[in-house]
XYZ file of N, CA and C in Angstrom:
501
model
N 86.108 112.852 83.856
C 87.592 113.033 84.545
C 87.485 112.185 85.856
N 86.309 112.391 86.521
C 86.374 111.689 87.854
C 86.233 110.346 87.576
N 85.392 109.733 86.657
C 85.344 108.350 86.346
C 86.782 107.790 85.969
N 87.283 108.522 85.086
C 88.724 108.057 84.671
C 89.612 107.789 85.857
N 89.582 108.568 86.875
C 90.309 108.465 87.981
C 90.020 107.608 89.114
N 88.480 107.665 89.226
C 87.914 106.604 90.288
C 88.475 104.961 90.139
N 88.386 104.639 88.961
C 88.663 103.344 88.791
C 89.994 102.931 89.219
N 91.140 103.770 88.723
C 92.475 103.150 89.061
C 92.709 103.467 90.569
N 91.945 104.645 91.070
C 92.112 104.914 92.580
C 91.547 103.824 93.310
N 90.509 103.329 92.949
C 89.735 102.149 93.878
C 90.620 100.972 93.630
N 91.120 100.611 92.552
C 91.916 99.555 92.405
C 93.267 99.589 93.272
N 93.781 100.896 93.169
C 94.953 101.174 94.123
C 94.791 100.943 95.566
N 93.562 101.700 96.081
C 93.161 101.412 97.347
C 93.091 99.993 97.894
N 92.178 99.332 96.944
C 91.997 97.831 97.584
C 93.514 97.060 97.576
N 94.352 97.398 96.472
C 95.656 96.776 96.517
C 96.447 97.167 97.717
N 96.340 98.428 98.076
C 97.218 99.075 99.260
C 96.665 98.325 100.510
N 95.270 98.150 100.622
C 94.777 97.532 101.865
C 95.041 95.895 102.059
N 95.542 95.440 100.858
C 95.491 93.877 100.922
C 96.760 93.283 100.441
N 97.744 94.362 100.118
C 99.014 93.846 99.770
C 99.829 92.836 100.615
N 99.582 93.406 101.823
C 100.283 92.585 102.939
C 99.904 91.108 103.084
N 98.702 90.773 102.884
C 98.256 89.452 103.007
C 98.708 88.569 101.769
N 98.837 89.265 100.744
C 99.170 88.755 99.327
C 100.823 88.246 99.516
N 101.501 89.242 100.016
C 103.043 89.152 100.130
C 103.337 88.182 101.277
N 102.457 87.977 102.448
C 102.787 87.095 103.406
C 102.604 85.991 102.794
N 101.582 85.599 102.208
C 101.344 84.185 101.733
C 102.495 83.863 100.682
N 102.762 84.879 99.870
C 103.775 84.592 98.717
C 105.145 84.118 99.559
N 105.630 84.983 100.460
C 106.960 84.951 100.802
C 107.128 84.050 102.022
N 105.937 83.571 102.886
C 106.197 82.608 103.918
C 106.406 81.229 103.540
N 107.359 80.584 104.074
C 107.716 79.216 103.599
C 106.513 78.355 104.418
N 106.186 78.846 105.626
C 105.215 77.927 106.481
C 103.815 78.349 106.212
N 103.030 77.464 105.520
C 101.587 77.923 105.355
C 100.878 78.350 106.655
N 101.161 77.647 107.786
C 100.495 77.924 109.012
C 100.788 79.484 109.420
N 101.974 79.981 109.316
C 102.363 81.319 109.511
C 101.257 82.344 108.797
N 101.353 81.870 107.363
C 100.337 82.666 106.515
C 98.853 82.667 107.156
N 98.544 81.551 107.462
C 97.126 81.435 108.088
C 97.024 82.312 109.465
N 98.058 82.056 110.126
C 97.954 83.092 111.417
C 97.820 84.536 111.071
N 98.684 84.895 110.211
C 98.587 86.131 109.558
C 97.244 86.665 109.070
N 96.725 85.666 108.319
C 95.299 86.008 107.706
C 94.495 86.053 108.800
N 94.558 85.387 109.938
C 93.477 85.591 111.034
C 93.619 86.819 111.772
N 94.967 87.343 111.808
C 95.077 88.713 112.637
C 94.671 89.705 111.507
N 94.866 89.442 110.196
C 94.638 90.585 109.235
C 93.249 90.759 109.244
N 92.268 89.657 109.084
C 90.941 89.783 109.079
C 90.110 90.518 110.455
N 90.711 90.203 111.726
C 90.199 90.871 112.727
C 90.783 92.433 112.885
N 91.810 92.624 112.185
C 92.261 93.997 112.285
C 91.545 94.947 111.371
N 90.804 94.476 110.454
C 90.110 95.172 109.483
C 88.917 95.435 109.917
N 88.238 94.874 110.832
C 86.820 95.056 111.257
C 86.716 96.704 111.781
N 87.394 97.155 112.404
C 87.248 98.812 112.804
C 86.684 99.602 111.461
N 87.423 99.434 110.366
C 87.201 99.835 109.025
C 85.843 100.079 108.763
N 84.947 99.372 109.032
C 83.505 99.442 108.828
C 82.991 100.571 109.287
N 83.479 101.132 110.462
C 82.942 102.267 111.257
C 83.441 103.440 110.523
N 84.322 103.488 109.750
C 85.015 104.612 109.106
C 84.036 104.991 107.743
N 83.431 103.819 107.294
C 82.581 104.101 105.951
C 81.425 105.019 106.432
N 80.731 105.046 107.411
C 79.944 105.678 107.755
C 80.303 107.434 108.174
N 81.344 107.449 108.659
C 81.953 108.605 108.849
C 82.427 109.231 107.600
N 83.125 108.754 106.522
C 83.356 108.993 105.086
C 82.162 109.230 104.420
N 81.104 108.540 104.440
C 79.883 108.958 103.785
C 79.079 110.130 104.264
N 79.383 110.521 105.431
C 78.670 111.713 106.077
C 79.587 113.023 105.746
N 80.950 112.926 105.828
C 81.910 113.938 105.742
C 81.952 114.519 104.471
N 81.897 113.632 103.507
C 82.084 114.137 101.883
C 81.064 114.990 101.391
N 80.001 114.660 101.504
C 78.902 115.821 101.116
C 79.084 117.184 101.874
N 79.343 117.002 103.043
C 79.345 118.248 103.902
C 80.372 119.119 103.352
N 81.564 118.462 103.455
C 82.707 119.232 103.104
C 82.779 119.769 101.698
N 82.317 118.926 100.803
C 82.095 119.337 99.337
C 81.217 120.390 99.293
N 79.978 120.469 99.790
C 79.110 121.440 99.746
C 79.687 122.734 100.332
N 80.232 122.562 101.422
C 80.808 123.832 101.960
C 81.820 124.518 101.267
N 82.723 123.533 100.739
C 83.476 124.258 99.768
C 83.145 124.843 98.563
N 81.949 124.241 98.041
C 81.278 124.778 96.836
C 80.609 126.179 97.056
N 80.104 126.416 98.369
C 79.574 127.549 98.743
C 80.574 128.558 99.176
N 81.726 128.222 99.189
C 82.933 129.165 99.493
C 82.947 129.119 101.164
N 82.401 128.327 101.842
C 82.647 128.287 103.311
C 83.878 127.480 103.722
N 84.943 127.928 103.390
C 86.261 127.312 103.935
C 86.261 126.955 105.376
N 86.036 127.877 106.186
C 86.026 127.628 107.436
C 85.106 126.518 108.042
N 83.989 126.339 107.493
C 83.002 125.136 107.868
C 83.794 123.884 107.335
N 84.270 123.969 106.131
C 84.799 122.754 105.627
C 85.942 122.357 106.448
N 86.890 123.301 106.875
C 88.020 123.078 107.746
C 87.575 122.290 109.125
N 86.368 123.043 109.579
C 85.814 122.600 110.770
C 85.492 121.183 110.688
N 84.750 120.993 109.850
C 83.962 119.434 109.659
C 85.330 118.445 109.457
N 86.188 118.722 108.821
C 87.344 118.061 108.465
C 88.263 117.756 109.717
N 88.370 118.683 110.507
C 89.150 118.662 111.795
C 88.446 117.846 112.973
N 86.815 118.018 112.723
C 86.008 117.163 113.814
C 86.118 115.724 113.312
N 86.171 115.588 112.101
C 85.861 114.160 111.560
C 87.325 113.266 111.785
N 88.330 114.016 111.802
C 89.744 113.310 112.109
C 89.735 113.233 113.429
N 89.283 114.173 114.066
C 89.193 113.955 115.598
C 88.561 112.632 116.169
N 87.282 112.686 115.518
C 86.403 111.500 115.886
C 87.048 110.261 115.504
N 87.694 110.145 114.554
C 88.480 108.928 114.032
C 89.296 108.452 115.073
N 90.107 109.350 115.529
C 91.277 109.249 116.346
C 90.691 108.735 117.761
N 89.438 109.315 118.334
C 88.815 109.175 119.508
C 88.308 107.874 119.434
N 87.830 107.404 118.323
C 87.173 106.159 118.253
C 88.138 105.094 117.995
N 89.084 105.235 117.123
C 90.005 104.098 116.848
C 91.115 103.960 117.795
N 91.694 104.916 118.462
C 92.540 104.825 119.452
C 92.277 103.707 120.474
N 91.054 103.952 121.192
C 90.717 102.922 122.102
C 90.483 101.617 121.631
N 89.885 101.353 120.466
C 89.456 100.283 119.960
C 90.935 99.613 119.600
N 91.822 100.310 119.052
C 93.028 99.580 118.854
C 93.919 98.930 120.088
N 93.862 100.219 121.166
C 94.524 99.758 122.390
C 93.823 98.511 123.043
N 92.593 98.455 123.101
C 91.851 97.389 123.635
C 92.241 95.943 122.809
N 92.089 96.208 121.586
C 92.438 94.993 120.686
C 93.874 94.561 120.774
N 94.876 95.341 120.827
C 96.271 95.167 121.125
C 96.415 94.430 122.554
N 95.884 94.991 123.417
C 96.153 94.452 124.697
C 95.386 93.064 125.242
N 94.341 92.811 124.337
C 93.500 91.606 124.610
C 93.556 90.547 123.312
N 94.838 90.728 122.543
C 94.689 90.290 121.175
C 94.684 88.619 121.478
N 95.329 88.075 122.180
C 95.019 86.583 122.353
C 93.772 86.060 122.650
N 93.189 86.882 123.634
C 91.662 86.448 123.935
C 90.863 86.837 122.803
N 90.921 87.969 122.225
C 90.122 87.991 121.029
C 90.293 87.074 119.925
N 91.506 86.690 119.638
C 91.713 85.565 118.652
C 91.079 84.281 119.106
N 91.412 83.934 120.312
C 90.947 82.643 120.784
C 89.396 82.505 120.807
N 88.669 83.869 121.131
C 87.206 83.757 121.181
C 86.593 83.740 119.771
N 87.293 84.378 118.757
C 86.830 84.401 117.295
C 87.174 83.130 116.612
N 88.399 82.832 116.662
C 88.827 81.422 115.980
C 88.874 80.436 116.622
N 89.757 80.271 117.678
C 90.084 79.197 118.529
C 91.439 79.453 119.225
N 91.716 78.550 120.234
C 93.025 78.641 120.976
C 94.268 78.208 119.889
N 93.886 77.530 118.747
C 94.941 77.159 117.981
C 95.472 78.396 117.170
N 94.884 79.433 117.146
C 95.262 80.638 116.387
C 95.953 81.583 117.450
N 95.977 81.315 118.603
C 96.602 82.298 119.595
C 98.013 82.914 119.092
N 98.699 82.135 118.400
C 100.070 82.505 117.831
C 99.841 83.811 116.982
N 98.706 84.078 116.454
C 98.412 85.185 115.778
C 98.424 86.587 116.344
N 98.580 86.450 117.814
C 98.607 87.625 118.664
C 99.571 88.790 118.203
N 100.823 88.444 118.151
C 102.031 89.391 117.609
C 101.415 90.209 116.217
N 101.115 89.480 115.293
C 100.555 90.134 114.166
C 99.482 90.975 114.364
N 98.590 90.554 115.147
C 97.407 91.587 115.501
C 97.856 92.723 116.133
N 98.801 92.714 117.142
C 99.259 93.620 117.886
C 99.931 94.710 116.908
N 100.697 94.374 116.015
C 101.288 95.056 115.173
C 100.347 95.664 114.004
N 99.285 95.068 113.751
C 98.242 95.470 112.868
C 97.387 96.524 113.415
N 97.383 96.560 114.664
C 96.357 97.492 115.318
C 96.690 99.010 115.104
N 98.068 99.566 115.321
C 98.294 100.836 114.864
C 98.161 101.093 113.477
N 98.658 100.165 112.584
C 98.494 100.208 111.183
C 96.919 100.582 110.716
N 95.912 99.788 111.463
C 94.748 100.189 111.033
C 94.137 101.580 111.298
N 94.644 102.234 112.600
C 94.540 103.617 112.999
C 95.060 104.373 111.755
N 96.132 104.164 111.341
C 96.701 104.958 110.160
C 95.911 104.823 108.811
N 95.515 103.574 108.766
C 94.979 103.382 107.362
C 93.265 104.240 107.323
N 92.687 104.111 108.669
C 91.520 104.763 108.698
C 91.781 106.355 108.431
N 92.860 106.997 109.033
C 93.133 108.260 108.867
C 93.509 108.441 107.317
N 94.180 107.866 106.792
C 94.652 107.879 105.407
C 93.274 107.895 104.769
N 92.507 106.921 104.765
C 91.094 106.864 103.921
C 90.150 108.093 104.225
N 90.177 108.662 105.398
C 89.537 109.553 105.614
C 90.085 110.861 104.957
N 91.588 110.858 104.868
C 92.162 111.974 104.040
C 91.666 111.920 102.657
N 91.577 110.735 102.072
C 91.524 110.765 100.834
C 90.049 111.208 100.497
N 89.051 110.863 101.523
C 87.519 111.300 101.413
C 87.573 112.950 101.359
N 88.448 113.504 102.153
C 88.440 114.948 102.298
C 89.289 115.573 101.048
N 90.156 114.931 100.313
C 90.848 115.587 99.245
C 89.769 115.273 98.171
N 89.255 114.216 98.081
C 87.917 114.085 96.969
C 86.935 114.963 97.083
N 86.618 115.484 98.338
C 85.472 116.507 98.601
C 85.890 117.839 98.245
N 87.203 117.992 98.078
C 87.857 119.186 97.630
C 88.030 119.140 96.081
N 87.459 118.106 95.346
C 87.381 118.252 94.031
C 88.984 117.931 93.378
N 89.854 117.201 94.147
C 91.166 116.948 93.676
C 91.380 115.486 93.478
N 90.741 114.812 92.723
C 90.833 113.129 92.480
C 92.215 112.966 92.105
N 92.897 113.801 91.274
C 94.193 113.374 90.857
C 95.264 113.344 91.884
N 94.902 114.266 93.013
C 95.776 114.162 94.045
C 95.630 112.759 94.813
N 94.558 112.318 95.020
C 94.222 111.044 95.503
C 94.998 109.956 94.706
N 94.746 109.917 93.505
C 95.364 108.955 92.598
C 96.963 108.880 92.909
N 97.600 110.118 92.907
C 98.978 110.180 93.093
C 99.353 109.654 94.360
N 98.678 110.120 95.500
C 99.063 109.675 96.833
C 98.929 108.146 96.954
N 97.832 107.556 96.442
C 97.662 106.239 96.448
C 98.766 105.384 95.825
N 99.294 105.654 94.730
C 100.302 104.938 93.980
C 101.635 105.086 94.654
N 101.903 106.416 95.123
C 103.147 106.609 95.753
C 103.109 105.752 97.102
N 102.077 105.753 97.660
C 101.939 104.979 99.095
C 101.964 103.413 98.631
N 101.358 103.080 97.595
C 101.480 101.718 97.146
C 102.931 101.145 96.956
N 103.762 101.965 96.375
C 105.215 101.707 96.285
C 105.827 101.533 97.275
N 105.631 102.490 98.381
C 106.313 102.315 99.680
C 105.757 101.264 100.483
N 104.521 100.932 100.450
C 104.075 99.784 101.170
C 104.577 98.475 100.642
N 104.764 98.412 99.297
C 105.454 97.052 98.792
C 106.796 97.096 99.405
N 107.701 97.994 99.238
C 108.926 97.885 99.754
C 108.931 97.598 101.249
N 108.031 98.335 101.980
C 108.179 98.147 103.576
C 107.851 96.692 103.781
N 106.753 96.141 102.990
C 106.264 94.718 103.234
C 107.573 93.784 102.983
N 108.094 94.064 101.891
C 109.279 92.996 101.582
C 110.413 93.152 102.519
N 110.638 94.335 103.187
C 111.725 94.419 104.159
C 111.066 93.751 105.583
N 109.860 93.925 105.904
C 109.371 93.627 107.297
C 109.113 92.222 107.062
N 108.503 91.588 106.263
C 108.268 90.265 106.150
C 109.360 89.450 106.343
């Protein structure tokens, strides 16, 4: 059951996390604009590496607590994990947004400074993406993979619609 749901869930998550870059490239008449967005896109995803460690630590702890019937412990671990992600990502996103042009110029070059606006917009998006991915881990830890699959594909439809409007 898990295997049957894991593959479409993983494909959905990967699509959800990259659909904006695909649509920008397809919809933008100017290839330079798509390149600028790609630069901002790649920088905005860097904090997500921090989330992988949190998710890997939280999943077995919450899953084990729920299996033993310790719902309060599972709730406490879940709450602290969410709090940790917020405490970690909000300053990273704020610093990145406020220094976007300097960061882009340092990593890429001054030619890419025009990607600043895209990076500023992507900063809060990455915070929400981190919270969403942690939520999926917590739902999976509660042995509800079908809920994850449903959430992913509903969000995928919303994401495509919003990208078409916003791009």
